[in-house]
Tab-separated table of N, CA and C in Angstrom:
chain	number	residue	atom	x	y	z
Q	83	UNK	N	108.420	89.587	86.998
Q	83	UNK	CA	109.147	89.639	87.772
Q	83	UNK	C	109.946	90.949	88.254
Q	84	UNK	N	110.070	91.366	87.066
Q	84	UNK	CA	111.417	92.707	87.568
Q	84	UNK	C	110.805	93.786	87.319
Q	85	UNK	N	109.541	93.728	86.686
Q	85	UNK	CA	108.061	95.194	87.434
Q	85	UNK	C	107.770	95.511	88.295
Q	86	UNK	N	107.750	94.032	89.408
Q	86	UNK	CA	107.264	93.920	90.657
Q	86	UNK	C	108.875	94.203	91.803
Q	87	UNK	N	109.925	94.003	91.317
Q	87	UNK	CA	110.977	94.390	92.096
Q	87	UNK	C	111.150	95.658	91.813
Q	88	UNK	N	110.901	96.450	90.507
Q	88	UNK	CA	110.759	97.867	90.340
Q	88	UNK	C	109.815	98.632	91.489
Q	89	UNK	N	108.675	97.680	91.519
Q	89	UNK	CA	108.105	98.670	91.540
Q	89	UNK	C	108.174	98.771	93.307
Q	90	UNK	N	108.935	97.450	94.285
Q	90	UNK	CA	109.156	97.405	95.325
Q	90	UNK	C	110.048	98.374	95.998
Q	91	UNK	N	111.003	98.332	95.253
Q	91	UNK	CA	112.411	99.779	94.914
Q	91	UNK	C	112.246	100.578	95.695
Q	92	UNK	N	110.836	101.037	94.386
Q	92	UNK	CA	109.581	102.102	94.574
Q	92	UNK	C	109.303	102.274	95.766
Q	93	UNK	N	108.968	101.598	96.671
Q	93	UNK	CA	107.774	101.574	97.819
Q	93	UNK	C	108.783	101.667	98.914
Q	94	UNK	N	109.718	100.793	98.554
Q	94	UNK	CA	110.592	101.296	99.923
Q	94	UNK	C	111.240	102.798	99.488
Q	95	UNK	N	111.670	103.825	98.969
Q	95	UNK	CA	112.174	104.675	98.717
Q	95	UNK	C	111.058	106.180	99.085
Q	96	UNK	N	110.092	105.667	98.496
Q	96	UNK	CA	108.828	106.490	98.966
Q	96	UNK	C	108.748	106.455	100.378
Q	97	UNK	N	108.723	105.033	101.465
Q	97	UNK	CA	108.882	104.886	102.385
Q	97	UNK	C	109.757	105.638	103.510
Q	98	UNK	N	111.013	105.506	102.848
Q	98	UNK	CA	112.113	106.127	103.170
Q	98	UNK	C	111.917	107.435	103.342
Q	99	UNK	N	111.838	108.039	102.091
Q	99	UNK	CA	111.487	109.299	102.296
Q	99	UNK	C	110.598	110.385	103.611
Q	100	UNK	N	109.126	109.374	103.441
Q	100	UNK	CA	108.336	109.421	104.694
Q	100	UNK	C	108.773	109.664	105.501
Q	101	UNK	N	109.556	108.889	106.368
Q	101	UNK	CA	110.373	108.502	107.290
Q	101	UNK	C	111.108	109.348	107.575
Q	102	UNK	N	111.049	110.101	106.990
Q	102	UNK	CA	112.496	111.330	106.996
Q	102	UNK	C	111.232	112.771	107.185
Q	103	UNK	N	110.397	112.195	106.634
Q	103	UNK	CA	109.807	113.788	106.982
Q	103	UNK	C	108.465	113.177	108.389
Q	104	UNK	N	108.703	112.661	108.510
Q	104	UNK	CA	108.122	112.594	110.291
Q	104	UNK	C	108.757	112.766	110.848
Q	105	UNK	N	110.008	112.327	110.961
Q	105	UNK	CA	111.122	112.800	111.526
Q	105	UNK	C	111.683	114.233	111.544
Q	106	UNK	N	111.460	114.797	110.548
Q	106	UNK	CA	111.309	116.581	110.633
Q	106	UNK	C	110.457	116.902	111.277
Q	107	UNK	N	108.719	116.846	111.107
Q	107	UNK	CA	107.914	116.584	112.178
Q	107	UNK	C	107.623	116.453	113.484
Q	108	UNK	N	108.352	115.726	113.883
Q	108	UNK	CA	108.704	115.340	115.683
Q	108	UNK	C	109.739	116.127	116.146
Q	109	UNK	N	110.949	116.585	115.151
Q	109	UNK	CA	111.643	117.234	115.328
Q	109	UNK	C	111.456	118.403	115.771
Q	110	UNK	N	110.245	119.210	114.905
Q	110	UNK	CA	109.953	120.689	114.328
Q	110	UNK	C	108.451	120.483	115.748
Q	111	UNK	N	107.885	119.473	115.958
Q	111	UNK	CA	106.484	120.023	116.907
Q	111	UNK	C	105.591	119.845	116.284
Q	112	UNK	N	105.603	119.887	114.778
Q	112	UNK	CA	105.038	120.075	113.135
Q	112	UNK	C	103.463	119.169	114.070
Q	113	UNK	N	103.161	117.969	114.397
Q	113	UNK	CA	102.584	117.297	114.818
Q	113	UNK	C	101.464	117.685	115.974
Q	114	UNK	N	102.427	118.009	117.149
Q	114	UNK	CA	101.591	119.037	118.340
Q	114	UNK	C	101.111	120.228	117.818
Q	115	UNK	N	101.965	121.209	116.854
Q	115	UNK	CA	100.994	122.283	116.057
Q	115	UNK	C	99.597	122.255	115.099
Q	116	UNK	N	99.633	121.093	114.663
Q	116	UNK	CA	98.712	120.422	113.807
Q	116	UNK	C	97.422	120.145	114.686
Q	117	UNK	N	97.865	119.328	115.897
Q	117	UNK	CA	96.661	118.873	116.829
Q	117	UNK	C	96.421	120.166	117.667
Q	118	UNK	N	96.732	120.899	117.656
Q	118	UNK	CA	96.562	121.968	118.609
Q	118	UNK	C	96.264	123.411	118.096
Q	119	UNK	N	96.004	123.493	116.575
Q	119	UNK	CA	95.135	124.031	115.660
Q	119	UNK	C	94.077	123.880	115.215
Q	120	UNK	N	94.135	122.151	115.437
Q	120	UNK	CA	93.111	121.667	114.151
Q	120	UNK	C	91.956	120.100	114.622
Q	121	UNK	N	90.705	119.783	114.057
Q	121	UNK	CA	90.240	118.441	114.136
Q	121	UNK	C	89.637	118.724	113.102
Q	122	UNK	N	88.920	117.407	112.670
Q	122	UNK	CA	88.344	116.828	111.633
Q	122	UNK	C	86.874	117.339	111.029
Q	123	UNK	N	86.609	118.427	112.322
Q	123	UNK	CA	85.423	119.592	112.047
Q	123	UNK	C	86.159	120.783	111.944
Q	124	UNK	N	87.409	120.981	111.657
Q	124	UNK	CA	87.889	122.610	112.668
Q	124	UNK	C	89.417	122.270	111.599
Q	125	UNK	N	89.750	121.665	110.344
Q	125	UNK	CA	90.667	121.830	109.881
Q	125	UNK	C	91.708	122.459	109.996
Q	126	UNK	N	93.318	122.704	109.896
Q	126	UNK	CA	94.063	123.580	109.551
Q	126	UNK	C	94.431	123.943	108.667
Q	127	UNK	N	94.857	125.438	107.964
Q	127	UNK	CA	95.355	125.500	106.776
Q	127	UNK	C	96.937	125.842	107.244
Q	128	UNK	N	97.778	125.413	106.587
Q	128	UNK	CA	99.290	125.534	107.025
Q	128	UNK	C	99.644	126.669	107.123
Q	129	UNK	N	99.186	128.121	107.088
Q	129	UNK	CA	99.497	129.257	108.072
Q	129	UNK	C	99.231	129.281	109.370
Q	130	UNK	N	98.147	128.347	109.834
Q	130	UNK	CA	97.609	128.391	111.199
Q	130	UNK	C	99.166	127.279	111.864
Q	131	UNK	N	99.046	126.535	111.357
Q	131	UNK	CA	99.909	125.335	111.860
Q	131	UNK	C	101.559	125.872	111.767
Q	132	UNK	N	101.919	126.806	110.980
Q	132	UNK	CA	103.267	127.520	110.625
Q	132	UNK	C	103.407	128.549	111.978
Q	133	UNK	N	102.152	129.743	111.882
Q	133	UNK	CA	102.468	130.340	113.214
Q	133	UNK	C	102.544	129.835	114.632
Q	134	UNK	N	101.542	128.502	114.746
Q	134	UNK	CA	101.442	127.839	116.067
Q	134	UNK	C	103.485	127.660	116.062
Q	135	UNK	N	103.471	127.113	114.700
Q	135	UNK	CA	105.081	126.012	115.251
Q	135	UNK	C	106.447	127.129	115.207
Q	136	UNK	N	106.304	128.790	114.475
Q	136	UNK	CA	106.989	129.600	114.687
Q	136	UNK	C	108.170	129.143	113.183
Q	137	UNK	N	107.204	128.353	112.185
Q	137	UNK	CA	108.387	128.037	111.371
Q	137	UNK	C	107.445	128.819	109.698
Q	138	UNK	N	107.794	129.022	108.512
Q	138	UNK	CA	107.765	128.981	107.505
Q	138	UNK	C	106.574	128.752	106.804
Q	139	UNK	N	105.869	129.121	106.793
Q	139	UNK	CA	103.974	128.488	106.034
Q	139	UNK	C	104.451	127.755	104.319
Q	140	UNK	N	105.383	128.267	104.141
Q	140	UNK	CA	105.696	127.486	102.621
Q	140	UNK	C	106.077	126.249	103.011
Q	141	UNK	N	107.069	126.061	103.495
Q	141	UNK	CA	107.551	124.825	104.515
Q	141	UNK	C	106.913	124.111	104.864
Q	142	UNK	N	105.988	124.462	105.986
Q	142	UNK	CA	104.602	123.820	106.450
Q	142	UNK	C	104.055	122.982	105.581
Q	143	UNK	N	103.493	123.821	104.344
Q	143	UNK	CA	102.727	123.122	103.535
Q	143	UNK	C	103.154	122.239	102.933
Q	144	UNK	N	104.213	122.223	102.576
Q	144	UNK	CA	105.128	121.348	101.263
Q	144	UNK	C	105.475	119.772	102.774
Q	145	UNK	N	105.314	119.959	103.768
Q	145	UNK	CA	105.520	119.002	105.048
Q	145	UNK	C	104.061	118.807	104.686
Q	146	UNK	N	103.273	119.620	105.507
Q	146	UNK	CA	101.309	118.859	105.577
Q	146	UNK	C	100.851	118.202	103.959
Q	147	UNK	N	101.493	118.369	102.935
Q	147	UNK	CA	100.594	118.039	101.462
Q	147	UNK	C	101.705	115.961	101.537
Q	148	UNK	N	103.096	116.892	102.153
Q	148	UNK	CA	104.097	114.815	102.436
Q	148	UNK	C	102.832	113.793	103.158
Q	149	UNK	N	102.771	114.632	104.372
Q	149	UNK	CA	102.253	113.804	105.729
Q	149	UNK	C	100.830	113.061	105.105
Q	150	UNK	N	99.848	114.291	103.852
Q	150	UNK	CA	98.297	113.426	103.739
Q	150	UNK	C	98.750	112.786	102.355
Q	151	UNK	N	99.924	112.531	102.024
Q	151	UNK	CA	100.390	111.792	100.604
Q	151	UNK	C	100.446	110.706	101.335
Q	152	UNK	N	101.179	110.804	102.197
Q	152	UNK	CA	101.805	109.445	103.009
Q	152	UNK	C	100.732	108.942	104.070
Q	153	UNK	N	99.898	109.058	103.898
Q	153	UNK	CA	98.428	108.922	104.851
Q	153	UNK	C	98.444	108.978	105.977
Q	154	UNK	N	99.680	109.933	106.457
Q	154	UNK	CA	99.774	109.801	107.921
Q	154	UNK	C	98.890	111.383	108.467
Q	155	UNK	N	98.388	111.829	108.075
Q	155	UNK	CA	97.204	112.896	108.140
Q	155	UNK	C	96.280	112.738	107.795
Q	156	UNK	N	95.645	113.656	107.403
Q	156	UNK	CA	93.906	113.734	106.525
Q	156	UNK	C	93.974	115.617	106.164
Q	157	UNK	N	93.259	115.174	105.092
Q	157	UNK	CA	93.590	116.523	103.899
Q	157	UNK	C	91.972	116.821	103.236
Q	158	UNK	N	91.116	118.021	103.717
Q	158	UNK	CA	90.380	118.009	103.172
Q	158	UNK	C	90.425	117.981	100.866
Q	159	UNK	N	89.232	117.999	100.670
Q	159	UNK	CA	88.763	117.983	99.257
Q	159	UNK	C	89.510	118.986	98.265
Q	160	UNK	N	89.548	120.377	99.136
Q	160	UNK	CA	90.241	121.684	98.919
Q	160	UNK	C	91.996	121.189	98.646
Q	161	UNK	N	92.015	120.223	99.335
Q	161	UNK	CA	93.511	120.009	99.594
Q	161	UNK	C	94.192	121.340	100.406
Q	162	UNK	N	94.176	122.003	101.404
Q	162	UNK	CA	94.011	123.317	101.647
Q	162	UNK	C	94.082	123.376	103.252
Q	163	UNK	N	93.152	122.334	103.993
Q	163	UNK	CA	93.040	121.986	105.425
Q	163	UNK	C	93.805	120.825	105.934
Q	164	UNK	N	94.210	120.916	107.189
Q	164	UNK	CA	94.438	119.080	107.441
Q	164	UNK	C	94.461	119.215	108.925
Q	165	UNK	N	93.999	117.844	109.077
Q	165	UNK	CA	94.135	117.649	110.072
Q	165	UNK	C	94.453	116.041	110.685
Q	166	UNK	N	94.842	115.511	112.232
Q	166	UNK	CA	94.843	114.476	112.552
Q	166	UNK	C	94.202	113.844	113.023
Q	167	UNK	N	93.415	112.400	112.228
Q	167	UNK	CA	92.843	111.070	112.983
Q	167	UNK	C	92.906	111.219	114.394
Q	168	UNK	N	91.440	111.472	115.397
Q	168	UNK	CA	91.555	111.334	116.480
Q	168	UNK	C	92.096	110.342	117.672
Q	169	UNK	N	91.389	109.111	116.571
Q	169	UNK	CA	92.287	108.116	116.993
Q	169	UNK	C	94.065	108.041	116.867
Q	170	UNK	N	95.100	108.620	116.316
Q	170	UNK	CA	96.577	108.999	116.170
Q	170	UNK	C	96.867	109.462	116.953
Q	171	UNK	N	96.053	110.452	117.736
Q	171	UNK	CA	96.869	111.824	118.045
Q	171	UNK	C	97.679	111.272	118.794
Q	172	UNK	N	97.085	110.024	120.021
Q	172	UNK	CA	98.128	110.114	120.931
Q	172	UNK	C	98.836	108.975	120.617
Q	173	UNK	N	98.932	108.209	119.854
Q	173	UNK	CA	100.586	108.109	119.215
Q	173	UNK	C	101.331	108.395	118.640
Q	174	UNK	N	100.750	109.691	117.893
Q	174	UNK	CA	102.163	110.605	117.226
Q	174	UNK	C	102.922	111.427	118.017
Q	175	UNK	N	101.572	112.069	119.307
Q	175	UNK	CA	102.688	113.301	119.954
Q	175	UNK	C	102.055	112.695	121.249
Q	176	UNK	N	102.734	113.938	122.164
Q	176	UNK	CA	102.262	113.619	123.372
Q	176	UNK	C	103.465	112.897	124.738
Q	177	UNK	N	103.129	112.602	125.980
Q	177	UNK	CA	104.399	111.982	126.649
Q	177	UNK	C	104.315	110.642	125.760
Q	178	UNK	N	102.875	110.244	126.039
Q	178	UNK	CA	102.539	108.647	125.896
Q	178	UNK	C	102.339	107.917	124.570
Q	179	UNK	N	103.448	109.008	123.475
Q	179	UNK	CA	103.402	108.898	121.966
Q	179	UNK	C	104.248	107.471	121.751
Q	180	UNK	N	103.845	107.027	120.741
Q	180	UNK	CA	104.301	105.633	120.692
Q	180	UNK	C	105.766	105.456	119.742
Q	181	UNK	N	106.264	104.385	120.459
Q	181	UNK	CA	107.816	104.028	120.174
Q	181	UNK	C	107.908	104.117	118.518
Q	182	UNK	N	107.318	103.351	117.880
Q	182	UNK	CA	107.204	102.987	116.546
Q	182	UNK	C	106.986	104.460	116.324
Q	183	UNK	N	106.533	104.994	116.083
Q	183	UNK	CA	106.161	106.186	115.076
Q	183	UNK	C	107.393	107.218	115.641
Q	184	UNK	N	107.507	107.144	116.793
Q	184	UNK	CA	109.229	108.070	117.073
Q	184	UNK	C	110.506	107.235	116.536
Q	185	UNK	N	110.682	105.831	116.439
Q	185	UNK	CA	111.385	105.742	115.623
Q	185	UNK	C	112.454	106.048	114.561
Q	186	UNK	N	111.423	107.121	113.694
Q	186	UNK	CA	111.788	107.488	112.675
Q	186	UNK	C	112.868	108.250	112.721
Q	187	UNK	N	112.829	108.883	114.267
Q	187	UNK	CA	113.988	109.789	114.668
Q	187	UNK	C	115.114	109.779	114.228
Q	188	UNK	N	115.405	108.395	114.396
Q	188	UNK	CA	116.562	107.888	114.268
Q	188	UNK	C	117.035	108.380	112.800
Q	189	UNK	N	116.399	107.675	111.930
Q	189	UNK	CA	117.152	108.228	109.969
Q	189	UNK	C	118.048	109.161	109.787
Q	190	UNK	N	117.557	110.212	110.374
Q	190	UNK	CA	118.586	111.391	110.200
Q	190	UNK	C	120.085	111.151	111.052
Q	191	UNK	N	119.819	110.397	111.860
Q	191	UNK	CA	121.389	110.052	112.703
Q	191	UNK	C	122.193	109.385	111.751
Q	192	UNK	N	121.512	108.301	111.309
Q	192	UNK	CA	122.558	107.464	110.231
Q	192	UNK	C	123.061	108.251	109.280
Q	193	UNK	N	122.445	108.624	108.587
Q	193	UNK	CA	122.341	109.943	107.165
Q	193	UNK	C	123.967	110.677	107.853
Q	194	UNK	N	123.958	111.198	109.053
Q	194	UNK	CA	124.989	111.702	109.304
Q	194	UNK	C	126.541	110.888	110.018
Q	195	UNK	N	126.096	109.855	109.729
Q	195	UNK	CA	127.005	108.972	109.927
Q	195	UNK	C	127.685	107.932	108.446
Q	196	UNK	N	126.868	108.408	107.077
Q	196	UNK	CA	126.894	107.341	106.309
Q	196	UNK	C	128.212	106.701	105.937
Q	197	UNK	N	129.027	108.372	105.658
Q	197	UNK	CA	130.297	108.179	105.050
Q	197	UNK	C	131.242	107.572	106.141
Q	198	UNK	N	130.797	107.964	107.587
Q	198	UNK	CA	131.936	106.556	108.114
Q	198	UNK	C	131.747	105.383	107.946
Q	199	UNK	N	130.558	104.977	107.918
Q	199	UNK	CA	130.103	103.722	108.171
Q	199	UNK	C	130.417	103.113	106.736
Q	200	UNK	N	130.115	103.586	105.714
Q	200	UNK	CA	131.158	103.075	104.242
Q	200	UNK	C	132.676	103.411	104.350
Q	201	UNK	N	133.395	103.962	105.048
Q	201	UNK	CA	134.770	103.365	105.431
Q	201	UNK	C	135.256	102.567	106.043
Q	202	UNK	N	134.123	102.329	106.937
Q	202	UNK	CA	134.437	100.951	108.001
Q	202	UNK	C	134.347	100.016	107.318
Q	203	UNK	N	133.541	99.934	106.478
Q	203	UNK	CA	133.028	98.764	105.474
Q	203	UNK	C	134.025	98.396	104.444
Q	204	UNK	N	135.408	99.369	104.088
Q	204	UNK	CA	136.730	98.852	102.659
Q	204	UNK	C	137.489	98.285	104.118
Q	205	UNK	N	137.992	97.759	102.592
Q	205	UNK	CA	139.354	96.378	103.580
Q	205	UNK	C	140.534	97.742	103.890
Q	206	UNK	N	139.684	98.446	103.705
Q	206	UNK	CA	142.013	99.226	104.170
Q	206	UNK	C	140.916	100.374	105.286
Q	207	UNK	N	140.077	100.195	105.231
Q	207	UNK	CA	139.023	101.408	106.259
Q	207	UNK	C	139.480	101.056	108.120
Q	208	UNK	N	139.146	102.071	109.234
Q	208	UNK	CA	139.812	102.021	109.865
Q	208	UNK	C	138.095	100.658	110.674
Q	209	UNK	N	139.223	99.643	111.549
Q	209	UNK	CA	138.632	98.910	112.540
Q	209	UNK	C	137.756	99.377	113.466
Q	210	UNK	N	138.270	100.609	114.267
Q	210	UNK	CA	136.913	101.043	115.387
Q	210	UNK	C	136.166	101.455	114.805
Q	211	UNK	N	134.804	101.265	115.497
Q	211	UNK	CA	133.446	101.777	114.905
Q	211	UNK	C	133.652	103.004	115.918
Q	212	UNK	N	134.042	103.759	116.201
Q	212	UNK	CA	133.766	105.219	116.935
Q	212	UNK	C	132.618	105.105	116.465
Q	213	UNK	N	131.676	105.148	115.036
Q	213	UNK	CA	130.217	105.847	115.169
Q	213	UNK	C	129.903	105.375	116.221
Q	214	UNK	N	129.801	103.662	116.772
Q	214	UNK	CA	128.930	103.010	117.043
Q	214	UNK	C	128.638	103.757	118.965
Q	215	UNK	N	129.830	105.037	118.929
Q	215	UNK	CA	129.782	104.930	120.514
Q	215	UNK	C	129.411	106.763	120.498
Q	216	UNK	N	128.289	106.638	119.473
Q	216	UNK	CA	127.504	108.236	119.526
Q	216	UNK	C	126.631	107.607	120.845
Q	217	UNK	N	125.539	108.877	120.785
Q	217	UNK	CA	124.076	108.562	121.550
Q	217	UNK	C	123.149	107.882	120.789
Q	218	UNK	N	122.694	108.322	119.642
Q	218	UNK	CA	122.314	107.761	119.050
Q	218	UNK	C	122.701	106.546	118.867
Q	219	UNK	N	123.262	105.233	118.840
Q	219	UNK	CA	123.553	104.449	118.527
Q	219	UNK	C	123.762	103.725	119.857
Q	220	UNK	N	123.939	104.104	121.051
Q	220	UNK	CA	124.549	104.005	122.352
Q	220	UNK	C	122.598	104.010	122.857
Q	221	UNK	N	122.281	104.373	122.451
Q	221	UNK	CA	120.228	104.027	122.956
Q	221	UNK	C	119.742	103.684	122.039
Q	222	UNK	N	119.784	102.946	120.809
Q	222	UNK	CA	119.679	102.710	120.409
Q	222	UNK	C	120.468	100.277	120.085
Q	223	UNK	N	121.531	100.549	120.836
Q	223	UNK	CA	121.472	99.032	120.477
Q	223	UNK	C	123.313	99.405	121.397
Q	224	UNK	N	123.071	99.018	122.949
Q	224	UNK	CA	123.857	98.918	123.755
Q	224	UNK	C	124.718	97.862	123.707
Q	225	UNK	N	124.020	96.858	123.429
Q	225	UNK	CA	125.121	95.594	123.399
Q	225	UNK	C	125.939	95.538	122.143
Q	226	UNK	N	126.101	96.587	120.834
Q	226	UNK	CA	127.112	96.316	120.499
Q	226	UNK	C	128.493	97.677	120.377
Q	227	UNK	N	128.724	97.841	121.678
Q	227	UNK	CA	129.791	98.969	121.934
Q	227	UNK	C	131.173	98.079	121.713
Q	228	UNK	N	131.524	97.315	122.062
Q	228	UNK	CA	132.231	96.258	122.484
Q	228	UNK	C	133.017	95.827	120.896
Q	229	UNK	N	132.098	96.308	119.316
Q	229	UNK	CA	132.473	95.856	118.403
Q	229	UNK	C	133.978	96.454	117.554
Q	230	UNK	N	134.218	97.663	118.645
Q	230	UNK	CA	135.352	98.373	117.680
Q	230	UNK	C	136.177	97.821	118.588
Q	231	UNK	N	136.540	96.672	119.543
Q	231	UNK	CA	137.497	96.168	119.606
Q	231	UNK	C	138.202	95.285	119.084
Q	232	UNK	N	137.155	94.406	118.642
Q	232	UNK	CA	137.135	92.782	117.853
Q	232	UNK	C	137.667	93.316	116.398
Q	233	UNK	N	138.431	92.002	115.944
Q	233	UNK	CA	139.205	92.894	114.987
Q	233	UNK	C	138.196	91.800	113.821
Q	234	UNK	N	138.039	92.353	112.572
Q	234	UNK	CA	137.335	91.609	111.753
Q	234	UNK	C	138.094	91.018	110.564
């Protein structure tokens, strides 16, 4: 039982890190860059992706490896070339990108207000939920806007 629980916690942690890496890829247009220069028939190197995205190849390589380890993109047997499966491209890039995929972009916003939320939880902390008035929270949770005026 304990081992299963620890495995569950490890999986949650890994998925959290992967979510942040996906959000990074969305913000830096790395998925678009990878799709532009690669296919299963002609996978791309990190250098090719970095050139298209105007980013540093070393960090692009790390990101590509994280995405491949997470099963988000594909990597060849050499571990040097990457691509997005055809059936995933539309989910991951473009104007019709799937909402489930882009939801990972909210996690960095939560990180920005983590310590503000910690303080709100404290008994002697502020009552007003100013953080809920931030654009990310307004988009994700518009019905929460009146929470700041309630006593708890």
